[in-house]
PDB file of C-alpha atoms and ligand atoms in Angstrom:
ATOM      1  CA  UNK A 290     114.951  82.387  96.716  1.00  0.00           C
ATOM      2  CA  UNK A 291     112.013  84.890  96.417  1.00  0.00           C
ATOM      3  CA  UNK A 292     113.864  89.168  96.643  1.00  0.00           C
ATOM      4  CA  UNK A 293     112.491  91.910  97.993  1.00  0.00           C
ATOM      5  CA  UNK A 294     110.107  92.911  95.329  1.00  0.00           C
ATOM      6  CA  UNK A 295     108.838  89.074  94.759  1.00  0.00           C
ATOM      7  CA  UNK A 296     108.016  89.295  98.830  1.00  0.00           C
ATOM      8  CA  UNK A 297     106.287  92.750  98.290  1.00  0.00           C
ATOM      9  CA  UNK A 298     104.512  91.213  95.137  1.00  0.00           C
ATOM     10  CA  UNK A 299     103.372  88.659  98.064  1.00  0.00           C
ATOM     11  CA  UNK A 300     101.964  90.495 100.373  1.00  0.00           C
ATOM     12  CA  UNK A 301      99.952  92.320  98.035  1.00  0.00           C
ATOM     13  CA  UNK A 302      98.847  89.418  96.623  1.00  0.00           C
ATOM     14  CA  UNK A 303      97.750  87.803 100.446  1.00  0.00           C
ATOM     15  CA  UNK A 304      96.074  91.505 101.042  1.00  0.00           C
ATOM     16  CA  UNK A 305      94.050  91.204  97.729  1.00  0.00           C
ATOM     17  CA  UNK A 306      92.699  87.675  97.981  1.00  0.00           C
ATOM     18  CA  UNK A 307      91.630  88.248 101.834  1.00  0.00           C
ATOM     19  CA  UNK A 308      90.242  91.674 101.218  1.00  0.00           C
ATOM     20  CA  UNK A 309      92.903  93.219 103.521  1.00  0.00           C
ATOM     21  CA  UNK A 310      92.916  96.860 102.896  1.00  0.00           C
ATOM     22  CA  UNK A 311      96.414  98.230 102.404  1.00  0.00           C
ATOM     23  CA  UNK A 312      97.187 101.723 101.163  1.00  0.00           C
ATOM     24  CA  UNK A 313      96.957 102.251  97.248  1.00  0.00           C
ATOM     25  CA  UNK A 314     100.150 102.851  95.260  1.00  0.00           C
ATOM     26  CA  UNK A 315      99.986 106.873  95.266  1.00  0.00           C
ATOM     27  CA  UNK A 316      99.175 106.686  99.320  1.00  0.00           C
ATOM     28  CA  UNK A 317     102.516 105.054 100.193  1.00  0.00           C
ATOM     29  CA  UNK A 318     104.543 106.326  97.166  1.00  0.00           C
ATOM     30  CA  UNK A 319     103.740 110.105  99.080  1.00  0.00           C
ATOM     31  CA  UNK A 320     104.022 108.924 102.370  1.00  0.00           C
ATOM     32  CA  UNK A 321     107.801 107.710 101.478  1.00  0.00           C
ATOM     33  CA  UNK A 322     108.466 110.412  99.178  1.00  0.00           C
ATOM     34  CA  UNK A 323     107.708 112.715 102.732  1.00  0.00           C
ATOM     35  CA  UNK A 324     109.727 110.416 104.701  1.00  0.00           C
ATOM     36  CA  UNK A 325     112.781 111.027 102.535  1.00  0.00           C
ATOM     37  CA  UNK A 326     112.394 114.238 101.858  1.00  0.00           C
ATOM     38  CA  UNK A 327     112.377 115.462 105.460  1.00  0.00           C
ATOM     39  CA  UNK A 328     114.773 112.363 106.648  1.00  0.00           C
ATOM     40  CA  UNK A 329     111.974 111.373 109.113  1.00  0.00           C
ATOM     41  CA  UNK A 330     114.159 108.867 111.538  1.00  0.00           C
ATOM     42  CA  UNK A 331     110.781 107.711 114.010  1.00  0.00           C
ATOM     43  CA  UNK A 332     107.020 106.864 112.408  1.00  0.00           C
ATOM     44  CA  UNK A 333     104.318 105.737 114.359  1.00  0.00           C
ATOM     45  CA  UNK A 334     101.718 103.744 112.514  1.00  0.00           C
ATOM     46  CA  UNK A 335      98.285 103.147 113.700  1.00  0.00           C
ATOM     47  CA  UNK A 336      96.338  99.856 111.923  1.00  0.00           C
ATOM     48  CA  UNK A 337      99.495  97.439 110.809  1.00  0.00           C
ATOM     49  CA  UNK A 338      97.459  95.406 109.215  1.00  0.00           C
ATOM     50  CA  UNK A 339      99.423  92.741 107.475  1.00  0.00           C
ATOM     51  CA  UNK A 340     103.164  95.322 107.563  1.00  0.00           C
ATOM     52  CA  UNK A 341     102.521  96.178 103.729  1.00  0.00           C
ATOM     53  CA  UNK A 342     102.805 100.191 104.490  1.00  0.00           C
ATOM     54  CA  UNK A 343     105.222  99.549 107.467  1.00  0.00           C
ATOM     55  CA  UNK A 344     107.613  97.657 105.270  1.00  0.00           C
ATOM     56  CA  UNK A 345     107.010 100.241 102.535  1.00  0.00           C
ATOM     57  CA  UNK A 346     108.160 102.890 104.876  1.00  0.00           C
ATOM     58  CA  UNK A 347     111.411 101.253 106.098  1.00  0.00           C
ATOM     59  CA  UNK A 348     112.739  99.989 102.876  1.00  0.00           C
ATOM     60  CA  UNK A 349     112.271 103.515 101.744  1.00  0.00           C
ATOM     61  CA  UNK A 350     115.049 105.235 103.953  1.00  0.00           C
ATOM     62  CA  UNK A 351     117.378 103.122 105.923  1.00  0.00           C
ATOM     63  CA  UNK A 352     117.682 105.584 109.273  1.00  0.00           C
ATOM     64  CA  UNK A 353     113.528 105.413 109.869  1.00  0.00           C
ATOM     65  CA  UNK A 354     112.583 103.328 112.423  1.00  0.00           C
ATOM     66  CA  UNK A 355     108.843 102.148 112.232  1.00  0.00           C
ATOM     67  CA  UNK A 356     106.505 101.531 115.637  1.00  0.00           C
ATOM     68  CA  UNK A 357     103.426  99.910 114.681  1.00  0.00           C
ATOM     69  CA  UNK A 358      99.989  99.233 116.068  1.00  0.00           C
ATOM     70  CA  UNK A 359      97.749  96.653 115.287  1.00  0.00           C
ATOM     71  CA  UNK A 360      94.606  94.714 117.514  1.00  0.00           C
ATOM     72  CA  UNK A 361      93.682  92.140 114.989  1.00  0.00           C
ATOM     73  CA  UNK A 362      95.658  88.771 115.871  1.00  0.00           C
ATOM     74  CA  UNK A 363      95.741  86.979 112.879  1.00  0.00           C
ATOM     75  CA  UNK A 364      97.270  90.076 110.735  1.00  0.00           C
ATOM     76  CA  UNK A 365      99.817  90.750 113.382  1.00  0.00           C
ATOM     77  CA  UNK A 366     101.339  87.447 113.259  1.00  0.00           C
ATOM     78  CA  UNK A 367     101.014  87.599 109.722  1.00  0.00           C
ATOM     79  CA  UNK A 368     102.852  91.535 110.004  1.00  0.00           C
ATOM     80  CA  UNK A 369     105.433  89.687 112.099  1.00  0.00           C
ATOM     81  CA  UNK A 370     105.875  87.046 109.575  1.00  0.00           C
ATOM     82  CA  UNK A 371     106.396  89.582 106.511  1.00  0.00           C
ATOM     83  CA  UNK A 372     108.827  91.368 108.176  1.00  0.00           C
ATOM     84  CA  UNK A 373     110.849  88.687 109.680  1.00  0.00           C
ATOM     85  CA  UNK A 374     110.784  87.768 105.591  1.00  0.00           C
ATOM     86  CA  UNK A 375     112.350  91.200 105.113  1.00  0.00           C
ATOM     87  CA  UNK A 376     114.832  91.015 107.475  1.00  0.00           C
ATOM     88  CA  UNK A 377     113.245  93.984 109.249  1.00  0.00           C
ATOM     89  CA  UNK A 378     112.784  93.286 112.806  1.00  0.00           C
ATOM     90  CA  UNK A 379     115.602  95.624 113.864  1.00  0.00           C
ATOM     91  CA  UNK A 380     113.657  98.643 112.523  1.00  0.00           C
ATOM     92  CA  UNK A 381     109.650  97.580 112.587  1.00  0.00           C
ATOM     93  CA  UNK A 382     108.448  96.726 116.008  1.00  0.00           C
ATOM     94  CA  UNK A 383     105.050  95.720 116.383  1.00  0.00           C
ATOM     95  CA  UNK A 384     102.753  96.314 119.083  1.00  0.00           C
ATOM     96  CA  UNK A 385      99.450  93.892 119.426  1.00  0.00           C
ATOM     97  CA  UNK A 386      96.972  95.883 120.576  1.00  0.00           C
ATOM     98  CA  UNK A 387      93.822  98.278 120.156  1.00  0.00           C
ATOM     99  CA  UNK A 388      95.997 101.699 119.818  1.00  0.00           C
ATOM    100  CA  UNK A 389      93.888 103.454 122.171  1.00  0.00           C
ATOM    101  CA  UNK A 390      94.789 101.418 124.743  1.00  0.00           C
ATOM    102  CA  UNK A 391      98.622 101.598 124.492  1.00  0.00           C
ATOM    103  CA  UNK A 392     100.423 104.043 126.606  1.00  0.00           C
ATOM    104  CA  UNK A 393     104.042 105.292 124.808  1.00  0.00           C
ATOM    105  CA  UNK A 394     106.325 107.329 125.994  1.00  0.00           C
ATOM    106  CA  UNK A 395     108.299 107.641 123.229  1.00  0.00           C
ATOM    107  CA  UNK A 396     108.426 110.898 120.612  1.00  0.00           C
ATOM    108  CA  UNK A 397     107.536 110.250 116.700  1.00  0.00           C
ATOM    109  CA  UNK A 398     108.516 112.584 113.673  1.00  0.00           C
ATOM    110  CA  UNK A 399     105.735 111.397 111.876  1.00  0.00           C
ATOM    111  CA  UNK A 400     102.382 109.560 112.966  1.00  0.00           C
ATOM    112  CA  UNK A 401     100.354 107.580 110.440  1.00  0.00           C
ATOM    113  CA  UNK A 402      96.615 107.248 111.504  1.00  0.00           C
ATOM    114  CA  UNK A 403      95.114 104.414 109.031  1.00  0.00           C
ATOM    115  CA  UNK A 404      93.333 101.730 111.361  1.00  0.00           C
ATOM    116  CA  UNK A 405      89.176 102.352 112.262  1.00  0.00           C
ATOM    117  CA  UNK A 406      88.371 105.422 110.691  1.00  0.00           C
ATOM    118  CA  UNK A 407      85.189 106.343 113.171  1.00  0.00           C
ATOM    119  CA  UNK A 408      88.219 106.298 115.795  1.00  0.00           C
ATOM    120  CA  UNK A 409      90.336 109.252 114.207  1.00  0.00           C
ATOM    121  CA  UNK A 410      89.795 111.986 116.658  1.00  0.00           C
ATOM    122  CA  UNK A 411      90.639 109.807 119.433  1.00  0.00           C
ATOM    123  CA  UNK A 412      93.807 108.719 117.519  1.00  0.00           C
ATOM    124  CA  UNK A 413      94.943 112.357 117.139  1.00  0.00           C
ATOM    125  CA  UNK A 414      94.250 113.150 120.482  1.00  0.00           C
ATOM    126  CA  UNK A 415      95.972 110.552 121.781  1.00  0.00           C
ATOM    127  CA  UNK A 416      98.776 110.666 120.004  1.00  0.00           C
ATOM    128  CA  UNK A 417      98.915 113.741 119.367  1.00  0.00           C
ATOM    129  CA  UNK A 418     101.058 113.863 122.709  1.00  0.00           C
ATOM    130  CA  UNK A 419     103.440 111.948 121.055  1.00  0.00           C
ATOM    131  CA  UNK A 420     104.670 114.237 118.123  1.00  0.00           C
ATOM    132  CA  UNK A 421     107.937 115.765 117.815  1.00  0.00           C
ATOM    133  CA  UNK A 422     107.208 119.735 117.926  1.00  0.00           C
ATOM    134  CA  UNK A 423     107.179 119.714 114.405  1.00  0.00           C
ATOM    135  CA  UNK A 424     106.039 116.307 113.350  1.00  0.00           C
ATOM    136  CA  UNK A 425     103.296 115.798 111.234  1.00  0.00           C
ATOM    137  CA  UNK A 426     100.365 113.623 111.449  1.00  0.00           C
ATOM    138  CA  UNK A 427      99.071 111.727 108.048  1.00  0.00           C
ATOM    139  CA  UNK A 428      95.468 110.044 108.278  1.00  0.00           C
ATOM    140  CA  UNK A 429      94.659 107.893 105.163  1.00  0.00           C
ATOM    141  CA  UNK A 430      91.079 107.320 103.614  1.00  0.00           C
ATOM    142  CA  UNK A 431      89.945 110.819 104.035  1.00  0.00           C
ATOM    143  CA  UNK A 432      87.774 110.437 101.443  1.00  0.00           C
ATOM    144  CA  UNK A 433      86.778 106.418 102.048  1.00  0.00           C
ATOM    145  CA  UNK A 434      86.503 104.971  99.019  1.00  0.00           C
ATOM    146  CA  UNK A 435      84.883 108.110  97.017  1.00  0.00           C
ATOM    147  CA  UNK A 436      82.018 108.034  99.672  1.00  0.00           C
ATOM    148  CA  UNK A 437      82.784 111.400 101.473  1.00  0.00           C
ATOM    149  CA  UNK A 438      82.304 112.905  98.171  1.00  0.00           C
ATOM    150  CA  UNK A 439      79.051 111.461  97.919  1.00  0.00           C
ATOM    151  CA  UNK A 440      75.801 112.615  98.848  1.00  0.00           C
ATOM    152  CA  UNK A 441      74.183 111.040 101.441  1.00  0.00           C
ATOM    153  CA  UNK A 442      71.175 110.054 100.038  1.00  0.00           C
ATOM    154  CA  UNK A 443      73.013 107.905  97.862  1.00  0.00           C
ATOM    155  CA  UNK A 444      74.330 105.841 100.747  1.00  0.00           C
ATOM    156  CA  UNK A 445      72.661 103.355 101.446  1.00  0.00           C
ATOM    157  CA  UNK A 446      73.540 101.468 104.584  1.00  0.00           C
ATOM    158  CA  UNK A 447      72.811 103.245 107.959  1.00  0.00           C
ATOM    159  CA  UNK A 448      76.397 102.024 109.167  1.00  0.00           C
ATOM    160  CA  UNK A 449      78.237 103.790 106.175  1.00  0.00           C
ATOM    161  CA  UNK A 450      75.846 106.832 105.977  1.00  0.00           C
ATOM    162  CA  UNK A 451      77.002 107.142 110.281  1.00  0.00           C
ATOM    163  CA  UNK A 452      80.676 106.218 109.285  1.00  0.00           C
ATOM    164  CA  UNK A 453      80.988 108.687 106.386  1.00  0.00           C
ATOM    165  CA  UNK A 454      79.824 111.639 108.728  1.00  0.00           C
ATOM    166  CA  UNK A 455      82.492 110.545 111.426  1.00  0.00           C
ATOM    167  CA  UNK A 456      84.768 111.268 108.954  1.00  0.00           C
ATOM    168  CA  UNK A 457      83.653 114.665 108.123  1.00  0.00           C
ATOM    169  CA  UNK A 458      83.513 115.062 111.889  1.00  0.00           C
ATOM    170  CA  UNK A 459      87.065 114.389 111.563  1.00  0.00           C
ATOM    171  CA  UNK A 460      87.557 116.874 108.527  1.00  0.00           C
ATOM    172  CA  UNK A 461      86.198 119.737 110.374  1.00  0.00           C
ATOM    173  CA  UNK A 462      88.306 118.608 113.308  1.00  0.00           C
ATOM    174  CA  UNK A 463      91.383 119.036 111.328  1.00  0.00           C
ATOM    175  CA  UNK A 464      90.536 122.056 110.273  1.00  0.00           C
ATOM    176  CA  UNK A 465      89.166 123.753 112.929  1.00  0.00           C
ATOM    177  CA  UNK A 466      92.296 122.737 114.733  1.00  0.00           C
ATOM    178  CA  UNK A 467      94.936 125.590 115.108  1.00  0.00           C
ATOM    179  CA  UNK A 468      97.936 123.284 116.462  1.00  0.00           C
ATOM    180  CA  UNK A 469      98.129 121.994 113.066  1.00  0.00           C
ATOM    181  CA  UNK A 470      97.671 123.077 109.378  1.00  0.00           C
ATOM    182  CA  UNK A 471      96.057 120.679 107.775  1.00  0.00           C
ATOM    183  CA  UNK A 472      96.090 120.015 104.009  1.00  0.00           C
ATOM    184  CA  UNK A 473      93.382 117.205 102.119  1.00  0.00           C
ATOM    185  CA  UNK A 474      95.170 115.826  99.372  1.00  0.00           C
ATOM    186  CA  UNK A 475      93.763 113.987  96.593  1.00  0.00           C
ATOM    187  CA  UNK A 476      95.733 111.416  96.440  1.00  0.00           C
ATOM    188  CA  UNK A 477      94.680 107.671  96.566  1.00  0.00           C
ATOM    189  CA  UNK A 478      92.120 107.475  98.868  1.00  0.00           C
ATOM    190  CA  UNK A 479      92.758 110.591 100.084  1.00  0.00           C
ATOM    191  CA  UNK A 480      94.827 111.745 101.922  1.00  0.00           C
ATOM    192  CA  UNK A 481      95.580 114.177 105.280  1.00  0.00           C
ATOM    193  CA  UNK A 482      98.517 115.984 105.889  1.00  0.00           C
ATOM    194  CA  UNK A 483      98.814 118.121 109.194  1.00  0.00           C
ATOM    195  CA  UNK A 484     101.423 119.664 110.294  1.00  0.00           C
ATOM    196  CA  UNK A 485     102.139 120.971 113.342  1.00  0.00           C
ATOM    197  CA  UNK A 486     102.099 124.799 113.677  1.00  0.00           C
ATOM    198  CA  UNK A 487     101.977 125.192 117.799  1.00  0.00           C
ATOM    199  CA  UNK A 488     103.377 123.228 119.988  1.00  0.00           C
ATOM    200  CA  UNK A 489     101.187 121.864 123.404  1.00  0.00           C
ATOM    201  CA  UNK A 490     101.359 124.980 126.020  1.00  0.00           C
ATOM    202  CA  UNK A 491     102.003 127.765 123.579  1.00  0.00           C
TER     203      UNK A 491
HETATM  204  N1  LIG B 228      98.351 100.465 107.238  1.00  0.00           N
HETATM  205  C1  LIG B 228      98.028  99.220 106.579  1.00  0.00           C
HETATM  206  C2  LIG B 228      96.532  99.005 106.481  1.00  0.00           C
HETATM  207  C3  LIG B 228      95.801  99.059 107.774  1.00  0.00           C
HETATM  208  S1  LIG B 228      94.125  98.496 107.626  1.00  0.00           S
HETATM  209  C4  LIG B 228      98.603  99.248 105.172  1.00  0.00           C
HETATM  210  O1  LIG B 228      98.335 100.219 104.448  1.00  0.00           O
HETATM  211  O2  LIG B 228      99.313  98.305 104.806  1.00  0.00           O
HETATM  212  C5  LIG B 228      93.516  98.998 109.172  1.00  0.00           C
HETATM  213  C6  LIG B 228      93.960  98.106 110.326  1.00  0.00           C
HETATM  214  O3  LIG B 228      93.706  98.807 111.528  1.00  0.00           O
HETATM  215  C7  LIG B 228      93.171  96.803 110.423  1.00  0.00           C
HETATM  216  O4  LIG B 228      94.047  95.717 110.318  1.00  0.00           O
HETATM  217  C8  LIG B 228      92.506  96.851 111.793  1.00  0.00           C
HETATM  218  O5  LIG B 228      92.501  95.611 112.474  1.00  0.00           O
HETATM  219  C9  LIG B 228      93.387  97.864 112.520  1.00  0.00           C
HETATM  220  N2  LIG B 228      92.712  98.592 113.598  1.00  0.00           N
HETATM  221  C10 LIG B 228      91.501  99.177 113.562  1.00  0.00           C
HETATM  222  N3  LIG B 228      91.238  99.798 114.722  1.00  0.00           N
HETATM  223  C11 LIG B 228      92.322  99.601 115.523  1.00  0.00           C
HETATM  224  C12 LIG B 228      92.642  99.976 116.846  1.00  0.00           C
HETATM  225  N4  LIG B 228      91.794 100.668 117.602  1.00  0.00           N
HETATM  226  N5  LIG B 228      93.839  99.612 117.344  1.00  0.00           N
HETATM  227  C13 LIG B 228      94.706  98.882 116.598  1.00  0.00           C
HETATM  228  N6  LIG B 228      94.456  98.497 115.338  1.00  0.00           N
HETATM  229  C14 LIG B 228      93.272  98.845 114.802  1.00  0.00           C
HETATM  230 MG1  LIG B 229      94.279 102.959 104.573  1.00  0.00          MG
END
């Protein structure tokens, strides 16, 4: 019989060899830390990838409830598999799909944006729809692997050089937005907190 942290120690493992990237230590350590602190019962998670962070966030508290988004087949039956593992299918529900397709009605406390980061303005404002008046919204990799930090001469590929300035499109979008207060934390790969200030109509 493998436990709990032997099927964690698993999944990390299957992320590592198949260069699946999962949140670093820090990133999810916060994200629960927040999720306790501020008993956060409904998450919405866009990019499952293989359930690492989803099954982080539900063995964290025991009332959260975890909707998750991913369009890649072959890590959402893997996702599926994990969390079957875990014994969490009452509280992890997967959706296979791309995210901006998907249509939900329901009302998150807390929405995690970590799936194609050239996408994360369209994420927000989807989603954004979705948010409990005063939910927050966390988007991982703000700083994509140290590159945002970077100057872009030293960047070489044209595809990272465009990607790296969608996401400090995206920066400025947080901040220029005055529904939420956004903070840029530096933790893991960095991280963004925004919290909502307004709600929709005020
Ligand atoms: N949150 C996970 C890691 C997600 S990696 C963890 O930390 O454990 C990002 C995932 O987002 C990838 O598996 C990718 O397939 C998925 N993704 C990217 N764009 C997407 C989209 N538009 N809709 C759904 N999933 C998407
Ligand atoms: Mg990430």
């Amino acid at each position: 019989m493998v436990n709990q942290y032997g099927l964690i120690k698993q999944i990390k493992e299957y992320a590592d060899k198949n260069n699946i990237p999962i949140i670093t230590d820090e990133g999810i350590s916060y994200i629960t830390n927040y999720i306790i602190k501020h008993q956060i019962k409904q998450v919405l998670e866009i990019g499952t990838a293989i359930g690492y962070s989803a099954i982080k966030m539900a063995l964290s508290y025991k009332d959260v409830e975890i909707t998750s988004i991913e369009r890649d087949e072959k890590r959402y039956l893997e996702a599926l598999k994990n969390i079957k593992k875990l014994d969490l299918e009452d509280r992890i529900h997967l959706i296979y799909n791309d995210a901006l397709l998907v249509n939900l009605k329901d009302k998150f406390d807390l929405i995690f944006i970590d799936a194609a980061k050239a996408q994360n303005i369209k994420f927000f404002e989807k989603f954004e729809h979705n948010l409990l008046p005063n939910g927050t919204i966390i988007t991982d990799n703000i700083f994509f692997h140290g590159l945002v930090k970077k100057n872009e001469e030293e960047i070489e590929s044209k595809n990272l050089k465009a990607l790296v300035r969608k996401i400090k499109a995206y920066i400025e979008f947080l901040e220029k937005n005055s529904s939420f207060e956004t903070q840029i934390l530096e933790i893991g790969d960095g991280i963004a907190v925004s919290r909502r200030t307004k709600t929709e109509g005020d």
